[in-house]
Structure formats: structure tokens, C-alpha cells
PDB file of C-alpha atoms in Angstrom:
ATOM      1  CA  UNK N   1     116.545 153.033  58.864  1.00 34.00           C
ATOM      2  CA  UNK N   2     113.213 154.098  57.834  1.00 33.00           C
ATOM      3  CA  UNK N   3     112.686 155.013  54.243  1.00 30.00           C
ATOM      4  CA  UNK N   4     109.302 156.807  54.430  1.00 34.00           C
ATOM      5  CA  UNK N   5     107.818 160.106  55.770  1.00 35.00           C
ATOM      6  CA  UNK N   6     106.217 159.278  58.998  1.00 40.00           C
ATOM      7  CA  UNK N   7     103.021 160.998  58.017  1.00 40.00           C
ATOM      8  CA  UNK N   8     102.218 158.626  55.496  1.00 38.00           C
ATOM      9  CA  UNK N   9     101.547 155.796  57.977  1.00 41.00           C
ATOM     10  CA  UNK N  10      98.828 157.360  59.352  1.00 41.00           C
ATOM     11  CA  UNK N  11      99.643 156.560  63.019  1.00 45.00           C
ATOM     12  CA  UNK N  12      98.597 159.175  65.641  1.00 43.00           C
ATOM     13  CA  UNK N  13     101.329 161.509  66.449  1.00 46.00           C
ATOM     14  CA  UNK N  14     103.146 161.396  63.277  1.00 48.00           C
ATOM     15  CA  UNK N  15     104.783 164.688  62.280  1.00 46.00           C
ATOM     16  CA  UNK N  16     102.586 166.451  59.596  1.00 48.00           C
ATOM     17  CA  UNK N  17     105.041 169.094  58.688  1.00 62.00           C
ATOM     18  CA  UNK N  18     108.570 170.228  59.344  1.00 69.00           C
ATOM     19  CA  UNK N  19     108.417 172.215  62.480  1.00 72.00           C
ATOM     20  CA  UNK N  20     110.416 175.195  63.201  1.00 81.00           C
ATOM     21  CA  UNK N  21     112.739 174.062  66.241  1.00 89.00           C
ATOM     22  CA  UNK N  22     115.355 176.109  68.516  1.00 90.00           C
ATOM     23  CA  UNK N  23     118.672 175.216  67.797  1.00 91.00           C
ATOM     24  CA  UNK N  24     119.315 173.622  71.184  1.00 93.00           C
ATOM     25  CA  UNK N  25     116.631 171.283  70.420  1.00 94.00           C
ATOM     26  CA  UNK N  26     117.855 170.413  67.033  1.00 94.00           C
ATOM     27  CA  UNK N  27     121.453 169.622  68.691  1.00 93.00           C
ATOM     28  CA  UNK N  28     119.937 167.185  71.066  1.00 95.00           C
ATOM     29  CA  UNK N  29     117.697 165.153  68.541  1.00 95.00           C
ATOM     30  CA  UNK N  30     120.587 163.056  67.389  1.00 94.00           C
ATOM     31  CA  UNK N  31     121.276 161.859  71.071  1.00 95.00           C
ATOM     32  CA  UNK N  32     117.677 161.149  71.487  1.00 96.00           C
ATOM     33  CA  UNK N  33     117.874 159.283  68.087  1.00 95.00           C
ATOM     34  CA  UNK N  34     121.019 157.175  68.995  1.00 94.00           C
ATOM     35  CA  UNK N  35     119.321 156.189  72.217  1.00 96.00           C
ATOM     36  CA  UNK N  36     116.229 155.213  70.698  1.00 96.00           C
ATOM     37  CA  UNK N  37     118.169 152.984  68.122  1.00 94.00           C
ATOM     38  CA  UNK N  38     119.764 151.380  71.048  1.00 94.00           C
ATOM     39  CA  UNK N  39     116.409 150.455  72.660  1.00 96.00           C
ATOM     40  CA  UNK N  40     114.838 149.098  69.575  1.00 95.00           C
ATOM     41  CA  UNK N  41     117.951 147.051  69.065  1.00 94.00           C
ATOM     42  CA  UNK N  42     117.430 145.854  72.744  1.00 94.00           C
ATOM     43  CA  UNK N  43     113.809 144.841  72.067  1.00 95.00           C
ATOM     44  CA  UNK N  44     112.123 147.730  73.688  1.00 95.00           C
ATOM     45  CA  UNK N  45     108.620 148.687  72.201  1.00 95.00           C
ATOM     46  CA  UNK N  46     108.012 151.754  74.703  1.00 95.00           C
ATOM     47  CA  UNK N  47     110.006 154.291  76.840  1.00 96.00           C
ATOM     48  CA  UNK N  48     109.151 156.452  79.276  1.00 95.00           C
ATOM     49  CA  UNK N  49     110.314 160.103  79.301  1.00 94.00           C
ATOM     50  CA  UNK N  50     112.751 159.480  82.484  1.00 95.00           C
ATOM     51  CA  UNK N  51     114.084 156.454  80.657  1.00 96.00           C
ATOM     52  CA  UNK N  52     115.130 158.044  77.434  1.00 96.00           C
ATOM     53  CA  UNK N  53     116.254 161.020  79.220  1.00 96.00           C
ATOM     54  CA  UNK N  54     118.817 158.921  81.230  1.00 96.00           C
ATOM     55  CA  UNK N  55     119.935 157.140  78.027  1.00 96.00           C
ATOM     56  CA  UNK N  56     120.329 160.436  75.978  1.00 96.00           C
ATOM     57  CA  UNK N  57     122.147 161.987  79.249  1.00 95.00           C
ATOM     58  CA  UNK N  58     119.427 165.180  79.635  1.00 95.00           C
ATOM     59  CA  UNK N  59     116.975 165.897  82.245  1.00 93.00           C
ATOM     60  CA  UNK N  60     113.226 164.518  81.751  1.00 93.00           C
ATOM     61  CA  UNK N  61     111.720 168.010  81.668  1.00 93.00           C
ATOM     62  CA  UNK N  62     114.026 169.225  79.056  1.00 94.00           C
ATOM     63  CA  UNK N  63     113.291 165.929  76.736  1.00 95.00           C
ATOM     64  CA  UNK N  64     109.407 166.197  77.129  1.00 94.00           C
ATOM     65  CA  UNK N  65     109.698 169.952  75.862  1.00 94.00           C
ATOM     66  CA  UNK N  66     111.940 169.095  72.928  1.00 94.00           C
ATOM     67  CA  UNK N  67     109.567 166.066  71.775  1.00 94.00           C
ATOM     68  CA  UNK N  68     106.761 168.384  72.114  1.00 92.00           C
ATOM     69  CA  UNK N  69     108.091 170.465  69.493  1.00 89.00           C
ATOM     70  CA  UNK N  70     107.508 167.342  67.179  1.00 89.00           C
ATOM     71  CA  UNK N  71     104.129 166.947  68.373  1.00 85.00           C
ATOM     72  CA  UNK N  72     105.158 163.966  70.411  1.00 80.00           C
ATOM     73  CA  UNK N  73     103.815 163.792  73.824  1.00 80.00           C
ATOM     74  CA  UNK N  74     103.693 160.064  74.753  1.00 82.00           C
ATOM     75  CA  UNK N  75     101.153 158.267  76.194  1.00 85.00           C
ATOM     76  CA  UNK N  76     100.421 158.492  80.122  1.00 85.00           C
ATOM     77  CA  UNK N  77     101.354 155.272  81.918  1.00 83.00           C
ATOM     78  CA  UNK N  78     102.918 153.991  78.920  1.00 88.00           C
ATOM     79  CA  UNK N  79     105.412 156.493  77.575  1.00 93.00           C
ATOM     80  CA  UNK N  80     106.698 156.885  73.776  1.00 94.00           C
ATOM     81  CA  UNK N  81     106.514 154.374  71.013  1.00 95.00           C
ATOM     82  CA  UNK N  82     110.143 153.834  70.317  1.00 96.00           C
ATOM     83  CA  UNK N  83     109.581 152.958  66.560  1.00 95.00           C
ATOM     84  CA  UNK N  84     107.175 156.005  65.910  1.00 94.00           C
ATOM     85  CA  UNK N  85     109.746 158.543  67.650  1.00 95.00           C
ATOM     86  CA  UNK N  86     112.601 157.250  65.528  1.00 94.00           C
ATOM     87  CA  UNK N  87     110.556 157.807  62.520  1.00 92.00           C
ATOM     88  CA  UNK N  88     109.486 161.264  63.596  1.00 92.00           C
ATOM     89  CA  UNK N  89     113.096 162.331  64.612  1.00 93.00           C
ATOM     90  CA  UNK N  90     114.631 160.956  61.301  1.00 92.00           C
ATOM     91  CA  UNK N  91     112.212 162.941  59.453  1.00 91.00           C
ATOM     92  CA  UNK N  92     112.742 166.000  61.091  1.00 92.00           C
ATOM     93  CA  UNK N  93     116.457 165.553  60.708  1.00 91.00           C
ATOM     94  CA  UNK N  94     116.153 164.777  57.030  1.00 89.00           C
ATOM     95  CA  UNK N  95     117.584 161.257  57.436  1.00 87.00           C
ATOM     96  CA  UNK N  96     114.627 159.332  55.339  1.00 83.00           C
ATOM     97  CA  UNK N  97     116.857 159.858  52.483  1.00 83.00           C
ATOM     98  CA  UNK N  98     120.474 158.917  52.423  1.00 85.00           C
ATOM     99  CA  UNK N  99     122.575 162.032  51.733  1.00 92.00           C
ATOM    100  CA  UNK N 100     125.584 161.933  49.862  1.00 95.00           C
ATOM    101  CA  UNK N 101     128.919 163.140  51.491  1.00 97.00           C
ATOM    102  CA  UNK N 102     132.287 164.176  49.677  1.00 97.00           C
ATOM    103  CA  UNK N 103     135.381 163.744  52.303  1.00 98.00           C
ATOM    104  CA  UNK N 104     138.115 166.010  51.194  1.00 98.00           C
ATOM    105  CA  UNK N 105     141.502 165.243  52.696  1.00 97.00           C
ATOM    106  CA  UNK N 106     142.452 161.490  53.260  1.00 96.00           C
ATOM    107  CA  UNK N 107     145.308 161.667  55.502  1.00 94.00           C
ATOM    108  CA  UNK N 108     145.125 160.130  59.015  1.00 93.00           C
ATOM    109  CA  UNK N 109     141.938 161.313  59.919  1.00 93.00           C
ATOM    110  CA  UNK N 110     140.318 161.106  56.554  1.00 94.00           C
ATOM    111  CA  UNK N 111     141.167 157.596  56.436  1.00 93.00           C
ATOM    112  CA  UNK N 112     139.615 156.845  59.926  1.00 93.00           C
ATOM    113  CA  UNK N 113     136.458 158.924  58.858  1.00 93.00           C
ATOM    114  CA  UNK N 114     136.052 156.992  55.220  1.00 92.00           C
ATOM    115  CA  UNK N 115     136.403 153.442  57.503  1.00 88.00           C
ATOM    116  CA  UNK N 116     133.663 154.567  59.833  1.00 88.00           C
ATOM    117  CA  UNK N 117     130.633 152.370  59.285  1.00 82.00           C
ATOM    118  CA  UNK N 118     128.329 154.582  61.593  1.00 82.00           C
ATOM    119  CA  UNK N 119     127.674 156.759  58.541  1.00 86.00           C
ATOM    120  CA  UNK N 120     125.614 154.246  56.560  1.00 79.00           C
ATOM    121  CA  UNK N 121     123.511 153.154  59.530  1.00 75.00           C
ATOM    122  CA  UNK N 122     122.437 156.846  60.250  1.00 80.00           C
ATOM    123  CA  UNK N 123     121.406 157.892  56.658  1.00 82.00           C
ATOM    124  CA  UNK N 124     124.527 159.046  55.005  1.00 91.00           C
ATOM    125  CA  UNK N 125     126.757 157.546  52.254  1.00 91.00           C
ATOM    126  CA  UNK N 126     130.681 158.597  51.634  1.00 95.00           C
ATOM    127  CA  UNK N 127     130.026 159.081  47.832  1.00 96.00           C
ATOM    128  CA  UNK N 128     133.551 160.296  47.328  1.00 97.00           C
ATOM    129  CA  UNK N 129     137.139 160.714  48.794  1.00 98.00           C
ATOM    130  CA  UNK N 130     138.966 163.740  47.412  1.00 98.00           C
ATOM    131  CA  UNK N 131     142.638 165.035  47.944  1.00 97.00           C
ATOM    132  CA  UNK N 132     144.928 167.349  46.306  1.00 96.00           C
ATOM    133  CA  UNK N 133     148.208 165.035  47.121  1.00 95.00           C
ATOM    134  CA  UNK N 134     149.041 163.180  43.805  1.00 95.00           C
ATOM    135  CA  UNK N 135     150.379 160.667  46.303  1.00 94.00           C
ATOM    136  CA  UNK N 136     147.038 159.980  47.685  1.00 94.00           C
ATOM    137  CA  UNK N 137     145.134 160.349  44.439  1.00 97.00           C
ATOM    138  CA  UNK N 138     144.285 156.646  42.988  1.00 96.00           C
ATOM    139  CA  UNK N 139     144.478 155.030  46.298  1.00 95.00           C
ATOM    140  CA  UNK N 140     141.407 152.835  47.042  1.00 95.00           C
ATOM    141  CA  UNK N 141     139.887 153.175  50.504  1.00 93.00           C
ATOM    142  CA  UNK N 142     136.656 150.877  51.360  1.00 89.00           C
ATOM    143  CA  UNK N 143     135.742 150.553  47.746  1.00 91.00           C
ATOM    144  CA  UNK N 144     136.237 154.119  46.660  1.00 94.00           C
ATOM    145  CA  UNK N 145     139.283 155.398  44.798  1.00 97.00           C
ATOM    146  CA  UNK N 146     140.131 158.777  45.950  1.00 97.00           C
ATOM    147  CA  UNK N 147     139.946 161.454  43.254  1.00 98.00           C
ATOM    148  CA  UNK N 148     141.906 164.957  42.706  1.00 98.00           C
ATOM    149  CA  UNK N 149     140.098 167.973  44.125  1.00 97.00           C
ATOM    150  CA  UNK N 150     140.161 169.264  40.388  1.00 97.00           C
ATOM    151  CA  UNK N 151     137.366 166.798  39.855  1.00 97.00           C
ATOM    152  CA  UNK N 152     135.058 168.198  42.523  1.00 97.00           C
ATOM    153  CA  UNK N 153     132.676 169.909  39.984  1.00 97.00           C
ATOM    154  CA  UNK N 154     132.358 166.627  38.117  1.00 97.00           C
ATOM    155  CA  UNK N 155     132.029 164.673  41.278  1.00 97.00           C
ATOM    156  CA  UNK N 156     129.363 166.986  42.806  1.00 97.00           C
ATOM    157  CA  UNK N 157     127.403 166.731  39.821  1.00 96.00           C
ATOM    158  CA  UNK N 158     127.729 162.951  39.406  1.00 96.00           C
ATOM    159  CA  UNK N 159     127.222 161.853  42.917  1.00 95.00           C
ATOM    160  CA  UNK N 160     124.416 164.977  43.889  1.00 95.00           C
ATOM    161  CA  UNK N 161     126.890 165.807  46.998  1.00 96.00           C
ATOM    162  CA  UNK N 162     124.805 167.392  49.988  1.00 93.00           C
ATOM    163  CA  UNK N 163     127.610 167.650  52.424  1.00 97.00           C
ATOM    164  CA  UNK N 164     131.289 168.117  52.280  1.00 98.00           C
ATOM    165  CA  UNK N 165     133.507 167.215  55.046  1.00 98.00           C
ATOM    166  CA  UNK N 166     136.919 168.964  55.266  1.00 98.00           C
ATOM    167  CA  UNK N 167     139.545 166.979  56.940  1.00 97.00           C
ATOM    168  CA  UNK N 168     142.613 169.033  55.341  1.00 97.00           C
ATOM    169  CA  UNK N 169     145.379 170.743  57.172  1.00 95.00           C
ATOM    170  CA  UNK N 170     143.955 174.308  58.336  1.00 96.00           C
ATOM    171  CA  UNK N 171     146.164 175.899  55.583  1.00 97.00           C
ATOM    172  CA  UNK N 172     144.199 174.025  53.062  1.00 97.00           C
ATOM    173  CA  UNK N 173     140.623 174.346  54.761  1.00 97.00           C
ATOM    174  CA  UNK N 174     139.365 177.825  53.402  1.00 98.00           C
ATOM    175  CA  UNK N 175     140.578 176.977  49.609  1.00 98.00           C
ATOM    176  CA  UNK N 176     138.545 173.629  49.741  1.00 98.00           C
ATOM    177  CA  UNK N 177     135.385 175.316  51.543  1.00 98.00           C
ATOM    178  CA  UNK N 178     135.212 177.885  48.690  1.00 98.00           C
ATOM    179  CA  UNK N 179     135.542 175.066  46.197  1.00 98.00           C
ATOM    180  CA  UNK N 180     132.725 173.297  47.989  1.00 98.00           C
ATOM    181  CA  UNK N 181     130.632 176.340  47.723  1.00 98.00           C
ATOM    182  CA  UNK N 182     131.493 177.168  44.292  1.00 97.00           C
ATOM    183  CA  UNK N 183     129.946 173.818  43.137  1.00 97.00           C
ATOM    184  CA  UNK N 184     126.808 174.056  45.212  1.00 96.00           C
ATOM    185  CA  UNK N 185     127.515 172.718  48.619  1.00 97.00           C
ATOM    186  CA  UNK N 186     125.690 174.227  51.347  1.00 96.00           C
ATOM    187  CA  UNK N 187     126.607 171.983  54.254  1.00 97.00           C
ATOM    188  CA  UNK N 188     130.251 171.803  55.426  1.00 98.00           C
ATOM    189  CA  UNK N 189     131.311 169.562  58.587  1.00 97.00           C
ATOM    190  CA  UNK N 190     135.092 171.030  59.180  1.00 98.00           C
ATOM    191  CA  UNK N 191     137.489 169.021  61.159  1.00 96.00           C
ATOM    192  CA  UNK N 192     140.566 171.569  60.374  1.00 95.00           C
ATOM    193  CA  UNK N 193     141.391 173.627  63.384  1.00 94.00           C
ATOM    194  CA  UNK N 194     140.369 176.901  61.923  1.00 95.00           C
ATOM    195  CA  UNK N 195     137.215 179.106  61.339  1.00 96.00           C
ATOM    196  CA  UNK N 196     135.919 179.163  57.648  1.00 97.00           C
ATOM    197  CA  UNK N 197     134.515 182.144  55.996  1.00 97.00           C
ATOM    198  CA  UNK N 198     131.185 181.137  54.053  1.00 97.00           C
ATOM    199  CA  UNK N 199     128.513 183.131  52.172  1.00 97.00           C
ATOM    200  CA  UNK N 200     125.040 183.348  53.812  1.00 96.00           C
ATOM    201  CA  UNK N 201     123.031 180.237  53.453  1.00 95.00           C
ATOM    202  CA  UNK N 202     126.026 177.980  53.945  1.00 97.00           C
ATOM    203  CA  UNK N 203     126.191 176.194  56.989  1.00 96.00           C
ATOM    204  CA  UNK N 204     129.112 175.031  58.746  1.00 97.00           C
ATOM    205  CA  UNK N 205     129.516 172.758  61.746  1.00 95.00           C
ATOM    206  CA  UNK N 206     133.142 172.641  63.504  1.00 95.00           C
ATOM    207  CA  UNK N 207     134.540 169.591  65.258  1.00 94.00           C
ATOM    208  CA  UNK N 208     137.662 170.388  67.042  1.00 91.00           C
ATOM    209  CA  UNK N 209     139.391 167.930  69.396  1.00 89.00           C
ATOM    210  CA  UNK N 210     141.783 170.183  70.602  1.00 90.00           C
ATOM    211  CA  UNK N 211     139.147 172.619  71.952  1.00 92.00           C
ATOM    212  CA  UNK N 212     137.229 169.780  73.487  1.00 92.00           C
ATOM    213  CA  UNK N 213     140.275 168.371  75.415  1.00 94.00           C
ATOM    214  CA  UNK N 214     141.040 172.232  76.549  1.00 94.00           C
ATOM    215  CA  UNK N 215     137.690 172.538  77.937  1.00 94.00           C
ATOM    216  CA  UNK N 216     138.006 169.181  79.891  1.00 95.00           C
ATOM    217  CA  UNK N 217     141.398 170.307  81.078  1.00 96.00           C
ATOM    218  CA  UNK N 218     139.778 173.146  82.510  1.00 94.00           C
ATOM    219  CA  UNK N 219     137.248 171.176  84.654  1.00 94.00           C
ATOM    220  CA  UNK N 220     140.470 168.629  85.507  1.00 94.00           C
ATOM    221  CA  UNK N 221     142.084 171.993  86.689  1.00 93.00           C
ATOM    222  CA  UNK N 222     139.025 173.356  88.545  1.00 91.00           C
ATOM    223  CA  UNK N 223     138.381 169.847  90.154  1.00 92.00           C
ATOM    224  CA  UNK N 224     142.053 169.561  91.474  1.00 90.00           C
ATOM    225  CA  UNK N 225     141.981 173.324  92.893  1.00 88.00           C
ATOM    226  CA  UNK N 226     138.856 172.670  94.793  1.00 87.00           C
ATOM    227  CA  UNK N 227     140.204 169.425  96.108  1.00 83.00           C
ATOM    228  CA  UNK N 228     143.362 171.286  97.267  1.00 75.00           C
ATOM    229  CA  UNK N 229     141.367 173.892  99.370  1.00 68.00           C
ATOM    230  CA  UNK N 230     141.825 175.298 101.845  1.00 64.00           C
ATOM    231  CA  UNK N 231     145.323 176.152 100.857  1.00 54.00           C
ATOM    232  CA  UNK N 232     147.859 177.371 103.442  1.00 47.00           C
ATOM    233  CA  UNK N 233     150.995 179.114 103.083  1.00 46.00           C
ATOM    234  CA  UNK N 234     153.776 176.858 104.201  1.00 48.00           C
ATOM    235  CA  UNK N 235     155.216 177.694 107.648  1.00 49.00           C
ATOM    236  CA  UNK N 236     153.030 180.591 108.257  1.00 49.00           C
ATOM    237  CA  UNK N 237     149.630 179.119 109.004  1.00 49.00           C
ATOM    238  CA  UNK N 238     147.997 182.195 106.740  1.00 50.00           C
ATOM    239  CA  UNK N 239     145.298 180.987 104.243  1.00 49.00           C
ATOM    240  CA  UNK N 240     146.005 181.788 100.538  1.00 50.00           C
ATOM    241  CA  UNK N 241     143.636 184.425  99.604  1.00 48.00           C
ATOM    242  CA  UNK N 242     142.637 182.759  96.285  1.00 47.00           C
ATOM    243  CA  UNK N 243     141.886 179.669  98.203  1.00 47.00           C
ATOM    244  CA  UNK N 244     139.984 181.420 100.627  1.00 50.00           C
ATOM    245  CA  UNK N 245     137.811 183.178  98.052  1.00 49.00           C
ATOM    246  CA  UNK N 246     137.142 179.816  96.490  1.00 46.00           C
ATOM    247  CA  UNK N 247     136.540 177.526  99.604  1.00 49.00           C
ATOM    248  CA  UNK N 248     133.078 176.401 100.321  1.00 49.00           C
ATOM    249  CA  UNK N 249     131.771 177.420 103.671  1.00 47.00           C
ATOM    250  CA  UNK N 250     130.405 175.000 106.143  1.00 48.00           C
ATOM    251  CA  UNK N 251     126.903 173.580 105.012  1.00 48.00           C
ATOM    252  CA  UNK N 252     127.865 173.285 101.256  1.00 47.00           C
ATOM    253  CA  UNK N 253     126.611 176.806 100.183  1.00 46.00           C
ATOM    254  CA  UNK N 254     128.374 178.013  97.303  1.00 46.00           C
ATOM    255  CA  UNK N 255     130.524 180.897  97.980  1.00 43.00           C
ATOM    256  CA  UNK N 256     129.640 184.221  96.098  1.00 43.00           C
ATOM    257  CA  UNK N 257     131.172 184.515  92.625  1.00 42.00           C
ATOM    258  CA  UNK N 258     132.126 180.804  92.271  1.00 41.00           C
ATOM    259  CA  UNK N 259     130.746 179.739  88.686  1.00 41.00           C
ATOM    260  CA  UNK N 260     129.345 175.949  88.266  1.00 40.00           C
ATOM    261  CA  UNK N 261     130.950 173.879  85.729  1.00 39.00           C
ATOM    262  CA  UNK N 262     130.128 174.841  81.949  1.00 37.00           C
ATOM    263  CA  UNK N 263     127.171 172.851  80.762  1.00 39.00           C
ATOM    264  CA  UNK N 264     125.868 172.177  83.967  1.00 34.00           C
TER     265      UNK N 264
END
């Protein structure tokens, strides 16, 4: 992990100031960074826009536009300098310092998150494990002792907590969010299956595995429906009206009113 601001290196293309990026670009930068780290670990010094786009799962035109916001355009016939691009993206994402994270809720999910080694290698430090259950308090996980939620203010001050991660049941999540905000935490990652109400200036990212599975279920349902077409009423020879409306005509042209898969 780079520990210095890329502009200090003096290399061409280094980010001189924090750019104002579209949210969609910000959401894709971690994917580019992951792919770049994999390339660096494989011994690659440079990568083409097509190669990086394929590794990150986006199209190359979108990648080039995203990276142009960072002032990085690559070199014709050579591509992008992998190490420099890692520095640029890490700087923009604020990963040149190890941010302290407080994990609240050490049930099954909390245990798994506390043991995830990937945080440390990507610029984050799990600084505190917190719970309200006396049965959990005092347990040691990965070298950290679980502390009681009543100690949150002291913990936030001692550890300079930058981000709070909520892995509690839904019923407790809003109260935990309120407590995190009260001690000055303004960035929250919420794993609880609920919507949090927070003041302006507090950023919340929500991770809901059930929602992601439901979206995948939609795509499975849609693929199964298309595979089954054209449908025929048993014994009548009459085509199902719904099937008729969805069936693609000869030549592969999409019938009017048929939406492509979400995210395509």
C-alpha cells in the first residue's frame, strides 16, 4: 500500500488535487484498484485500457473516461503505468492513510468481518469491536477484545474512528447509528437490513445480501421465462398471450416493450 501522496513523486500524470468525481466513477474506482493490484502482483508494469477494463468488468471507453477525471490518459502504444495508477486511485479514494474502523455487532457476521484480512491490505484498520451483549463483551477476536457499546465515546476518541460498521440486528441498527453520529463518526457501512436515518453530512453505504439475491432471482426468473417461450396452452394449440408478447421475432430483434437486464 502506497503511503505517500502521488503528487510528491514528481512523476508525470500524478494527481495534483482531489478531483470532483461523478458518483458512478467513484463506485468503479475500487474495481480498477483491485484489478491493478492483481496485475502488479503478477509482475505487470503497464496495462492497456482494454486489458484493465476486462479485468475490472467494464467497457474500455467507460474506463478511459473515468481515469481521465484523475488526469490519467495512459501512453499511446504502451497503456497505463500500473504503479502510478495505483497511487493515483489510492490518493483519490483516501487510502494513503490507514483509516480506523469500529465494528459494532459481533454476532456471526461480525465475527466474519472481524477476521477478514483484506481490510488491512486495502488501507483500513479494525480498531475496535463493540457489542451490547454482556455475553460477547470481553471476548477476544483476532487480537481485539470486544468492548461494550457504552464505551463508544471513549473508543472513538482513543482510536480516532473514521468509519463505523454496523453488523447488528435491524432493530438495533438505528440506535447504533445515532450513537456513532453522536461521537463524531460521519461515515457508516450498514449491514443491517434496514434504512438508517442520519443527519446531513453523514454518508451511509448499505450492504444487503438478501436484496442482491432477490435481484439475481429476478434474472433467473427472466431467463427461465425466455427459455420456455414460445408457450402453448396444453391441448389447445393457442399461444399463451404473455408468451406471445415476450417472444423474440425471427432475426433476433427485441420485441417492443421488452427491457434488457438491469445493469446491461
